[in-house]
PDB file of N, CA, C and O in Angstrom:
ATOM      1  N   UNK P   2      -0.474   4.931   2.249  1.00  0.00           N
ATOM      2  CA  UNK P   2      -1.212   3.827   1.674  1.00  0.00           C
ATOM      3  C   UNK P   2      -2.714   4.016   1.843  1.00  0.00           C
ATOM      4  O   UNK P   2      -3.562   3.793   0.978  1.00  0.00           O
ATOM      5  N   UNK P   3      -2.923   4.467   3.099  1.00  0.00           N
ATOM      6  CA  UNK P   3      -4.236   5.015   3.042  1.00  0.00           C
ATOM      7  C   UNK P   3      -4.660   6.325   1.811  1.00  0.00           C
ATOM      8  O   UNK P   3      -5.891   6.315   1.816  1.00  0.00           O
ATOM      9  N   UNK P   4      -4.439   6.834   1.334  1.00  0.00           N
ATOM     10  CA  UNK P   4      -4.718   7.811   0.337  1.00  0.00           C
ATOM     11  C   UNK P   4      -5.103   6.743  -1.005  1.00  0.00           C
ATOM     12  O   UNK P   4      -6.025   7.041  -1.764  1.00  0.00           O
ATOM     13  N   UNK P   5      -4.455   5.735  -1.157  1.00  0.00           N
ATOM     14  CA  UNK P   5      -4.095   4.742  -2.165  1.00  0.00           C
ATOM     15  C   UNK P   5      -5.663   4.402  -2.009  1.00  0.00           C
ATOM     16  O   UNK P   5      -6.561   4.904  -2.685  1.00  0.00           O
ATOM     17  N   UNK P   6      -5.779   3.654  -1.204  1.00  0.00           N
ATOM     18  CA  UNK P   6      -7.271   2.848  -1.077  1.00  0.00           C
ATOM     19  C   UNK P   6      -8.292   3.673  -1.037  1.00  0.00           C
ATOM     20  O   UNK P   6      -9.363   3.107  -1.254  1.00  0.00           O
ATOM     21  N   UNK P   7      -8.367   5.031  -0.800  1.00  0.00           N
ATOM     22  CA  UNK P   7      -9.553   5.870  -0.610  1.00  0.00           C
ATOM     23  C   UNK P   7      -9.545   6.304  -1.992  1.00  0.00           C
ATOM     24  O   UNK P   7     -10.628   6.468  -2.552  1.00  0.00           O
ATOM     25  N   UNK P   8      -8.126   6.574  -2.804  1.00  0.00           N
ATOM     26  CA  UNK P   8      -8.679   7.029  -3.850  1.00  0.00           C
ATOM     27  C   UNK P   8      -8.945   6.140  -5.132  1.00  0.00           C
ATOM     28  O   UNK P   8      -9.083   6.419  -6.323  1.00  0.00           O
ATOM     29  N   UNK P   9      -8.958   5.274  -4.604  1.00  0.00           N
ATOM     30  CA  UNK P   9      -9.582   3.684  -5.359  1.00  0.00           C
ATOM     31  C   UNK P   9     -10.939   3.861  -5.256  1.00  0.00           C
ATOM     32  O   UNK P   9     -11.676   3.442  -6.148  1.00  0.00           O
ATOM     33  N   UNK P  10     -11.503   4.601  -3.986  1.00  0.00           N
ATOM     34  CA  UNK P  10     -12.888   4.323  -3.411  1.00  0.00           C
ATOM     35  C   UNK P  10     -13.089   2.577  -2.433  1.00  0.00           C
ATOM     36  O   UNK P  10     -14.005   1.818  -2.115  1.00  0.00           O
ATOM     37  N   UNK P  11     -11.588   2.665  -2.289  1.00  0.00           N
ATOM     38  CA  UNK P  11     -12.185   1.023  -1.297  1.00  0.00           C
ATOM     39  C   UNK P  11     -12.336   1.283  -0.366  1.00  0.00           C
ATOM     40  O   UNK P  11     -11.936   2.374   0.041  1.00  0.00           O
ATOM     41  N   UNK P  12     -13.259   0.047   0.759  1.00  0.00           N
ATOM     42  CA  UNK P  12     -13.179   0.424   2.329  1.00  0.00           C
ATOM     43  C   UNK P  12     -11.796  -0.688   2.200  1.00  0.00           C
ATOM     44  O   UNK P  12     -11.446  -1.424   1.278  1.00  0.00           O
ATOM     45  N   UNK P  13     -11.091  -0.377   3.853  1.00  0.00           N
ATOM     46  CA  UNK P  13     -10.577  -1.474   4.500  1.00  0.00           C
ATOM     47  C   UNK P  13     -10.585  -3.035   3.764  1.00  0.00           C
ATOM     48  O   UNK P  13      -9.679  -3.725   3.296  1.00  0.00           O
ATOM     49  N   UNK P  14     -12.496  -3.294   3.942  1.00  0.00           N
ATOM     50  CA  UNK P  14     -12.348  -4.557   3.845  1.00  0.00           C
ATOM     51  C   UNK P  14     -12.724  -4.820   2.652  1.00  0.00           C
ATOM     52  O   UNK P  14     -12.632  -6.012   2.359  1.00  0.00           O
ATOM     53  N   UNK P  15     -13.233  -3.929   1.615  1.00  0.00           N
ATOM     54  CA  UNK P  15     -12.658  -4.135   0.329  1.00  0.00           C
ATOM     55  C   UNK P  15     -11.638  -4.716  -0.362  1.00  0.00           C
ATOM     56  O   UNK P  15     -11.609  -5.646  -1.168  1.00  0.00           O
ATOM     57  N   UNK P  16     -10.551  -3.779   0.243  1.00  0.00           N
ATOM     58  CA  UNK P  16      -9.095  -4.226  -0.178  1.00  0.00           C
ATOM     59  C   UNK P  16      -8.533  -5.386   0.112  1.00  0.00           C
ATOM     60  O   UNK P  16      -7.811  -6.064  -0.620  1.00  0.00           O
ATOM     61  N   UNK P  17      -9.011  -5.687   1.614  1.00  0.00           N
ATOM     62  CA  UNK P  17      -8.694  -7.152   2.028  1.00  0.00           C
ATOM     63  C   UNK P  17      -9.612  -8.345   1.366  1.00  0.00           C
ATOM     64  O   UNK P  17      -9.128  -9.471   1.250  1.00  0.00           O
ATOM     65  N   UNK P  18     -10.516  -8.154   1.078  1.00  0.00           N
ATOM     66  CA  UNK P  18     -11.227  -9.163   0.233  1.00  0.00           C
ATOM     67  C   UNK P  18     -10.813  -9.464  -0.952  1.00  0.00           C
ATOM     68  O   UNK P  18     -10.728 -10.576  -1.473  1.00  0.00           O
ATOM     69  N   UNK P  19     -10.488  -8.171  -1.474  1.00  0.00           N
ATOM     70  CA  UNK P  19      -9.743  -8.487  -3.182  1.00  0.00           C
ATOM     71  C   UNK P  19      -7.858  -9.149  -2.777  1.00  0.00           C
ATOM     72  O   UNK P  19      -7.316  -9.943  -3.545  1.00  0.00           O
ATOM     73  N   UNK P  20      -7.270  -8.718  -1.715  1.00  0.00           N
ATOM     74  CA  UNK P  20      -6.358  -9.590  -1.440  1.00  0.00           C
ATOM     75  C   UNK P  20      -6.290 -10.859  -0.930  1.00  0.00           C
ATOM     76  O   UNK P  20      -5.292 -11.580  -0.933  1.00  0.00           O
ATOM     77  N   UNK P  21      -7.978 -11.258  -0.249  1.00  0.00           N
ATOM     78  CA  UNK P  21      -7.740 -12.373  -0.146  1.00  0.00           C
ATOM     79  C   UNK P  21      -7.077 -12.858   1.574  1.00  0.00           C
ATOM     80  O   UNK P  21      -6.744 -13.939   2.061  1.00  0.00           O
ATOM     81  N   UNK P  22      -7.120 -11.332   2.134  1.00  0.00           N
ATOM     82  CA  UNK P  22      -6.338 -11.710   3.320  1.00  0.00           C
ATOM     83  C   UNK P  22      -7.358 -10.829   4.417  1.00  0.00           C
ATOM     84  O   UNK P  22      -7.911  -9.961   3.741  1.00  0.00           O
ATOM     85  N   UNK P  23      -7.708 -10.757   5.549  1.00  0.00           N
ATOM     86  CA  UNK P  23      -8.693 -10.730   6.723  1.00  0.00           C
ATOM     87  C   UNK P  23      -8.503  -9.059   6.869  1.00  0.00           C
ATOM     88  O   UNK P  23      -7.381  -8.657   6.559  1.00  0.00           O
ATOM     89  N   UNK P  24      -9.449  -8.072   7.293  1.00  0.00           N
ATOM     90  CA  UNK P  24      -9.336  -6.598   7.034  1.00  0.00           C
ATOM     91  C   UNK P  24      -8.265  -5.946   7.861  1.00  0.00           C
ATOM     92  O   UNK P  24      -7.877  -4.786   7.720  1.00  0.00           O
ATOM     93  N   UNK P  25      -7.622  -7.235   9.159  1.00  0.00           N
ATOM     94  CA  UNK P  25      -7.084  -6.784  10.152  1.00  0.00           C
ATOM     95  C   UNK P  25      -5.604  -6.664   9.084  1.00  0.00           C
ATOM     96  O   UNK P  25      -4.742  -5.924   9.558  1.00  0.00           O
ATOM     97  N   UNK P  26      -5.317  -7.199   7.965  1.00  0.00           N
ATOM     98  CA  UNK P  26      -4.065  -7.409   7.502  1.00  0.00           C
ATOM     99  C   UNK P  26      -4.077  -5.535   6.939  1.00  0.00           C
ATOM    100  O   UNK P  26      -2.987  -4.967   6.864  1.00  0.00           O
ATOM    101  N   UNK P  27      -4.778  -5.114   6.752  1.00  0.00           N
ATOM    102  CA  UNK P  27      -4.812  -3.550   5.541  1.00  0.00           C
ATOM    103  C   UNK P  27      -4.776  -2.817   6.827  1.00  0.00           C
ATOM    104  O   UNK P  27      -4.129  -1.771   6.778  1.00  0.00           O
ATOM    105  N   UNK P  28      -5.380  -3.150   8.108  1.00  0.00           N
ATOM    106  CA  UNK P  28      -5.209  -1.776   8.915  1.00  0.00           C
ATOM    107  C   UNK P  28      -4.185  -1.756   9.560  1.00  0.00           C
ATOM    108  O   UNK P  28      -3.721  -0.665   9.890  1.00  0.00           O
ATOM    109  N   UNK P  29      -3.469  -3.088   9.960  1.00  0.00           N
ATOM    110  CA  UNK P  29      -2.047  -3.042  10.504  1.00  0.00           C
ATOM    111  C   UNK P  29      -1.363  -2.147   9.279  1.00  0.00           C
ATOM    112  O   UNK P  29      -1.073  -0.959   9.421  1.00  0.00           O
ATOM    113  N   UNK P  30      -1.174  -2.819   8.190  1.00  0.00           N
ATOM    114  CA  UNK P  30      -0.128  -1.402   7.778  1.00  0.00           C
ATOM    115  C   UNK P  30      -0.452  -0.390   7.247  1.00  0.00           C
ATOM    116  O   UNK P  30       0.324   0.431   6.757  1.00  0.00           O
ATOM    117  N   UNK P  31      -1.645  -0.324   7.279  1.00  0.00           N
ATOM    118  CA  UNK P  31      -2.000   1.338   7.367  1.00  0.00           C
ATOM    119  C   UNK P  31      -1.831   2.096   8.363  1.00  0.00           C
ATOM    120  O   UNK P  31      -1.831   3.325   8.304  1.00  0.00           O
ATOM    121  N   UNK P  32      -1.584   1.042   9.933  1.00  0.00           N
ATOM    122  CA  UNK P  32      -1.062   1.417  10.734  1.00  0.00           C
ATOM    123  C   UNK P  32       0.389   1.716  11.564  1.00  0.00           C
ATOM    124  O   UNK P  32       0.871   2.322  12.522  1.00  0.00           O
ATOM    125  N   UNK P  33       0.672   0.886  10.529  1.00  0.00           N
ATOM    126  CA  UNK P  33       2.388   1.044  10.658  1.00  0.00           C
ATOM    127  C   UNK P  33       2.783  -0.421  11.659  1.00  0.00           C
ATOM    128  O   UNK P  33       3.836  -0.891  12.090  1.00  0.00           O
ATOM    129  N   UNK P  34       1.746  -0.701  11.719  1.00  0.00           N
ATOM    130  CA  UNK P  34       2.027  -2.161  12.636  1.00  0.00           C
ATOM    131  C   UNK P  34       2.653  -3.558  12.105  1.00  0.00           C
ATOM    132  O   UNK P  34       2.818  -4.674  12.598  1.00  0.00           O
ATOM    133  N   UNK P  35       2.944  -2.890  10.743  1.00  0.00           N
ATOM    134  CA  UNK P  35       3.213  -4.354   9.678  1.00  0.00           C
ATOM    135  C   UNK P  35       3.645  -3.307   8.425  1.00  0.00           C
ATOM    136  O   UNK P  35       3.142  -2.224   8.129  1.00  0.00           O
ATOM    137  N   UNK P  36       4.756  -4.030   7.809  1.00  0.00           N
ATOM    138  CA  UNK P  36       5.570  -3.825   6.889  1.00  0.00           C
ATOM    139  C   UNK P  36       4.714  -4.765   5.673  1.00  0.00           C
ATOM    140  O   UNK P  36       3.980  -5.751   5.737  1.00  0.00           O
ATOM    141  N   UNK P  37       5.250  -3.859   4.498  1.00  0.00           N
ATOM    142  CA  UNK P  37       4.683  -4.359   3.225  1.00  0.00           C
ATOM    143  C   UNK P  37       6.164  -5.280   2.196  1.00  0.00           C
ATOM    144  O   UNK P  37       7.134  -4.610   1.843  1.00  0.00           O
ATOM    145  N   UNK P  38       6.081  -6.733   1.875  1.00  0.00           N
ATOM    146  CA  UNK P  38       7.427  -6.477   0.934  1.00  0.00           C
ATOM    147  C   UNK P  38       6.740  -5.727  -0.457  1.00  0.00           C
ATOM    148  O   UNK P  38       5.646  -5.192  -0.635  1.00  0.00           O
ATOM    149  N   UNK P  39       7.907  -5.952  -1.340  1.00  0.00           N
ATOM    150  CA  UNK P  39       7.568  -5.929  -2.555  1.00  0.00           C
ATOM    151  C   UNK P  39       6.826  -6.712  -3.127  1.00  0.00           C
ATOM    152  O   UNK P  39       6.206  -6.172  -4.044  1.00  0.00           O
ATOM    153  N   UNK P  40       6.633  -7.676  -2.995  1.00  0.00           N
ATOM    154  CA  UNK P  40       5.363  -8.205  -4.120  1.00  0.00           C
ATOM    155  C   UNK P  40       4.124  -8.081  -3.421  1.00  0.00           C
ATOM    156  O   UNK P  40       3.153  -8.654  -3.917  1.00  0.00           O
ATOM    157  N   UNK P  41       3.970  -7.406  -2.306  1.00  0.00           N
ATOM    158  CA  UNK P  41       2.774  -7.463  -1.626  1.00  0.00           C
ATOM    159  C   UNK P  41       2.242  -5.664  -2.055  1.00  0.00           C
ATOM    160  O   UNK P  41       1.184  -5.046  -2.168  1.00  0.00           O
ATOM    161  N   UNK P  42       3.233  -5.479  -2.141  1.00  0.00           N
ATOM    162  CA  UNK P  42       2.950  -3.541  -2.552  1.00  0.00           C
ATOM    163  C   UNK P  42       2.946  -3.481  -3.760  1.00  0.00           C
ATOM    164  O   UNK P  42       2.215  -2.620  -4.250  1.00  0.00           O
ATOM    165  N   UNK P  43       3.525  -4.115  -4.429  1.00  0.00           N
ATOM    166  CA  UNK P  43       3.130  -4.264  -5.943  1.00  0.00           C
ATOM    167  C   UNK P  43       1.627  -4.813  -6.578  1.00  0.00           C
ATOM    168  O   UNK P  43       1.112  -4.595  -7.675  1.00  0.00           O
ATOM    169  N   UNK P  44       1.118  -5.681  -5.318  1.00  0.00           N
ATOM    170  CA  UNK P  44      -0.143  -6.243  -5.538  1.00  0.00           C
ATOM    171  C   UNK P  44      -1.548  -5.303  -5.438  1.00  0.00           C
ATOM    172  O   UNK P  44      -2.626  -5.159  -6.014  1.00  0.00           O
ATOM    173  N   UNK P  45      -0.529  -4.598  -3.944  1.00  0.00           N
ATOM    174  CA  UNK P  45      -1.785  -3.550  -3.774  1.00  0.00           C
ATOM    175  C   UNK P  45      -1.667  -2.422  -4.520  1.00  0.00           C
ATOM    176  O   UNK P  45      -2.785  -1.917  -4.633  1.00  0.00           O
ATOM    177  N   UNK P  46      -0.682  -1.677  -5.184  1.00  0.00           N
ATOM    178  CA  UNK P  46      -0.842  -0.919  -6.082  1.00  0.00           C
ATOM    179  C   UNK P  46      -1.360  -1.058  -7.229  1.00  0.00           C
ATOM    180  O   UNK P  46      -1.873  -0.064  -7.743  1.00  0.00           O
ATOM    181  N   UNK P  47      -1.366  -2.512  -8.041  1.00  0.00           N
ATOM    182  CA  UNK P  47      -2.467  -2.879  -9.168  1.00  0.00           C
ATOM    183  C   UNK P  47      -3.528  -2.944  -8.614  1.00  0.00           C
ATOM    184  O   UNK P  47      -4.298  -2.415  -9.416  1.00  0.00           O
ATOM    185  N   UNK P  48      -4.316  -3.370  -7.414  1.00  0.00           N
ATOM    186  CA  UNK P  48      -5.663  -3.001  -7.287  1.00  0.00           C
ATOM    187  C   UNK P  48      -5.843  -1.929  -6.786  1.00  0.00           C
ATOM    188  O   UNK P  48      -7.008  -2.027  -6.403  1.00  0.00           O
ATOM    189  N   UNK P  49      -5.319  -0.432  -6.368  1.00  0.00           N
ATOM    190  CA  UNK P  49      -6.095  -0.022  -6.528  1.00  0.00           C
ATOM    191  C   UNK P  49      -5.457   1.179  -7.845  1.00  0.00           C
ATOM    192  O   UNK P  49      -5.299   2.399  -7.794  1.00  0.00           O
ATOM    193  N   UNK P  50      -5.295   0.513  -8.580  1.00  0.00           N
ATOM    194  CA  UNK P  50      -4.644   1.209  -9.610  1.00  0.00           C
ATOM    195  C   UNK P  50      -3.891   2.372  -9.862  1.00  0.00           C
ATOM    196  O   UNK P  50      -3.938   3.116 -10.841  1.00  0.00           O
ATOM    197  N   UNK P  51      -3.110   2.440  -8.737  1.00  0.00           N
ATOM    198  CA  UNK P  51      -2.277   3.356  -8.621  1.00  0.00           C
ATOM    199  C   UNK P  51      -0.764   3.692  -9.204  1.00  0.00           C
ATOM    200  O   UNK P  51       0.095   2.863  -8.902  1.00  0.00           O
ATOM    201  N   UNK P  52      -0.543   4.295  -9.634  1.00  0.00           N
ATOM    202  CA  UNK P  52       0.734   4.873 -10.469  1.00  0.00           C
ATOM    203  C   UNK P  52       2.192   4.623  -9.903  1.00  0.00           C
ATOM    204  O   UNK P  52       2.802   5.445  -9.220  1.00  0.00           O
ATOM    205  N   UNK P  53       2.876   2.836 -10.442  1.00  0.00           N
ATOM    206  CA  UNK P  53       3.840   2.618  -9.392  1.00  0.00           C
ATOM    207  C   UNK P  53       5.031   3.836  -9.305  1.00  0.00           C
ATOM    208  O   UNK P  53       5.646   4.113  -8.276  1.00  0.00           O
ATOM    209  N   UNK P  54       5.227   4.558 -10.752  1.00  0.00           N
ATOM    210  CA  UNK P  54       5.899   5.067 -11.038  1.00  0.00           C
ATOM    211  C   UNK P  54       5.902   6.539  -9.899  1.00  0.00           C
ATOM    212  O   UNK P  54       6.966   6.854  -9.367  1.00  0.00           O
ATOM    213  N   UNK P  55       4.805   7.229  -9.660  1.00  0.00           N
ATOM    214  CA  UNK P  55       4.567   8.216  -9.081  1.00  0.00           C
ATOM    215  C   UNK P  55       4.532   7.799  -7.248  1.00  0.00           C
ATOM    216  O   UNK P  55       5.006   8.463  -6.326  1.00  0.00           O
ATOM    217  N   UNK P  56       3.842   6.563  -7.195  1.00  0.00           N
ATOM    218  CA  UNK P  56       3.894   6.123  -5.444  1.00  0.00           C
ATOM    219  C   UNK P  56       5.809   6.410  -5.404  1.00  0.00           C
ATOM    220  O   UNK P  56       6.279   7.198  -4.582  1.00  0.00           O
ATOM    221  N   UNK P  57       6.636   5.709  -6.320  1.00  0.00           N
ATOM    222  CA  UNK P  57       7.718   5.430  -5.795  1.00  0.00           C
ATOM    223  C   UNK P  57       8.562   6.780  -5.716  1.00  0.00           C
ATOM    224  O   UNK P  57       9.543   6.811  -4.972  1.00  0.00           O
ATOM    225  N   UNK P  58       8.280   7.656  -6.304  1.00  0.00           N
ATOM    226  CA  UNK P  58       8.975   8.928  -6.640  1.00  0.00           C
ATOM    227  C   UNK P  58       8.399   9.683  -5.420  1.00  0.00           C
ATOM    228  O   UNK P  58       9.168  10.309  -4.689  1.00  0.00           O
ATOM    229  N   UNK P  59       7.063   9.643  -5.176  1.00  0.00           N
ATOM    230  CA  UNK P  59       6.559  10.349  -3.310  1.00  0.00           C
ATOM    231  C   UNK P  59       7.614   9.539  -2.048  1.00  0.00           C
ATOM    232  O   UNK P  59       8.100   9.906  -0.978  1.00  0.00           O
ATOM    233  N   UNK P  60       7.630   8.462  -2.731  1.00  0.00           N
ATOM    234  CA  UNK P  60       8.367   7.701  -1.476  1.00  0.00           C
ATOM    235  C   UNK P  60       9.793   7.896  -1.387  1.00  0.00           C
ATOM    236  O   UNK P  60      10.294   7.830  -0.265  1.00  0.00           O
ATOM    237  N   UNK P  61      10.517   8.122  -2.366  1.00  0.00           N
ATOM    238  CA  UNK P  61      11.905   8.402  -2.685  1.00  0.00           C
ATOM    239  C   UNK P  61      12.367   9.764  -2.114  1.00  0.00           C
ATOM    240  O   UNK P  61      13.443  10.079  -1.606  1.00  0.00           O
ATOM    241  N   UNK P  62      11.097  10.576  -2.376  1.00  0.00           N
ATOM    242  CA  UNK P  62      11.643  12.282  -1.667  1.00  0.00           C
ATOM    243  C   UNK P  62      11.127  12.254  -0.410  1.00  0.00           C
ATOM    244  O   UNK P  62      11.389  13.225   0.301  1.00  0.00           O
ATOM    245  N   UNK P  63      10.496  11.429   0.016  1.00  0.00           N
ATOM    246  CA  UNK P  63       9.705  11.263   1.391  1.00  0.00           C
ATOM    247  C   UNK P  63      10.556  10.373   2.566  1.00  0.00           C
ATOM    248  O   UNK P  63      10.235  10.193   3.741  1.00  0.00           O
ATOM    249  N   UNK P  64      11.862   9.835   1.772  1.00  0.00           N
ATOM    250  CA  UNK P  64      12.405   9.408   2.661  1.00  0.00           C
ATOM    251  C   UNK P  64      13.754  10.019   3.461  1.00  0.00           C
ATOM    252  O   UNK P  64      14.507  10.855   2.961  1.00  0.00           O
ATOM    253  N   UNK P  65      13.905   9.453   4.765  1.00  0.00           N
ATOM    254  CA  UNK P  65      15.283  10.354   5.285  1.00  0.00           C
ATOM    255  C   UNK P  65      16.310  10.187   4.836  1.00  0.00           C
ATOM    256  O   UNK P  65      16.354   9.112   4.239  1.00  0.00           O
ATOM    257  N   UNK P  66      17.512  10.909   4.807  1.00  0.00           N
ATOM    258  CA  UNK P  66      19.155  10.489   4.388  1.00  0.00           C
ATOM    259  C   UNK P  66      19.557   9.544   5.416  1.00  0.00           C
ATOM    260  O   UNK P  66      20.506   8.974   4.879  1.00  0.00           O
ATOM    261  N   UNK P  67      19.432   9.115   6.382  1.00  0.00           N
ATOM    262  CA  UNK P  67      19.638   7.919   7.188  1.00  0.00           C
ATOM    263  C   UNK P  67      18.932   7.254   8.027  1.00  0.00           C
ATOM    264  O   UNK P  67      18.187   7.849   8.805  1.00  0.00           O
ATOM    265  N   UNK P  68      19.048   5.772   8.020  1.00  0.00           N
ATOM    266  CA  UNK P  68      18.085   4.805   8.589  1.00  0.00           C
ATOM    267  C   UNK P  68      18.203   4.846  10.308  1.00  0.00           C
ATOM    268  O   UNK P  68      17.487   4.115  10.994  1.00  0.00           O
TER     269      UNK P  68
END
């Protein structure tokens, strides 16, 4: 997710300003300290205009065969 926002050109608190939510909310899960649902990752992928189609296909081969 961090790659996402840099290659937007946002800072941190960029992103949190255009969400509307405090900068500590973007570095927790950039830190892994906080989970994203779906409409919240869907939100941040329209700002920073990123390709849902291609995020989800990195994430699909990026994930393990068991939880």
């Amino acid at each position: 997710m961090v790659g996402l926002r840099q290659a937007a050109g946002m800072s941190q608190a960029k992103l949190a300003e255009e969400l509307g939510k405090p900068a500590s909310y973007v570095a927790k899960y950039e830190l892994g300290e906080r989970r994203l649902d779906a409409v919240e990752l869907c939100v941040i992928l329209r700002l920073t205009r990123a390709d849902p189609r291609q995020f989800f296909v990195k994430l699909y081969d990026a994930s393990p065969d068991k939880l």
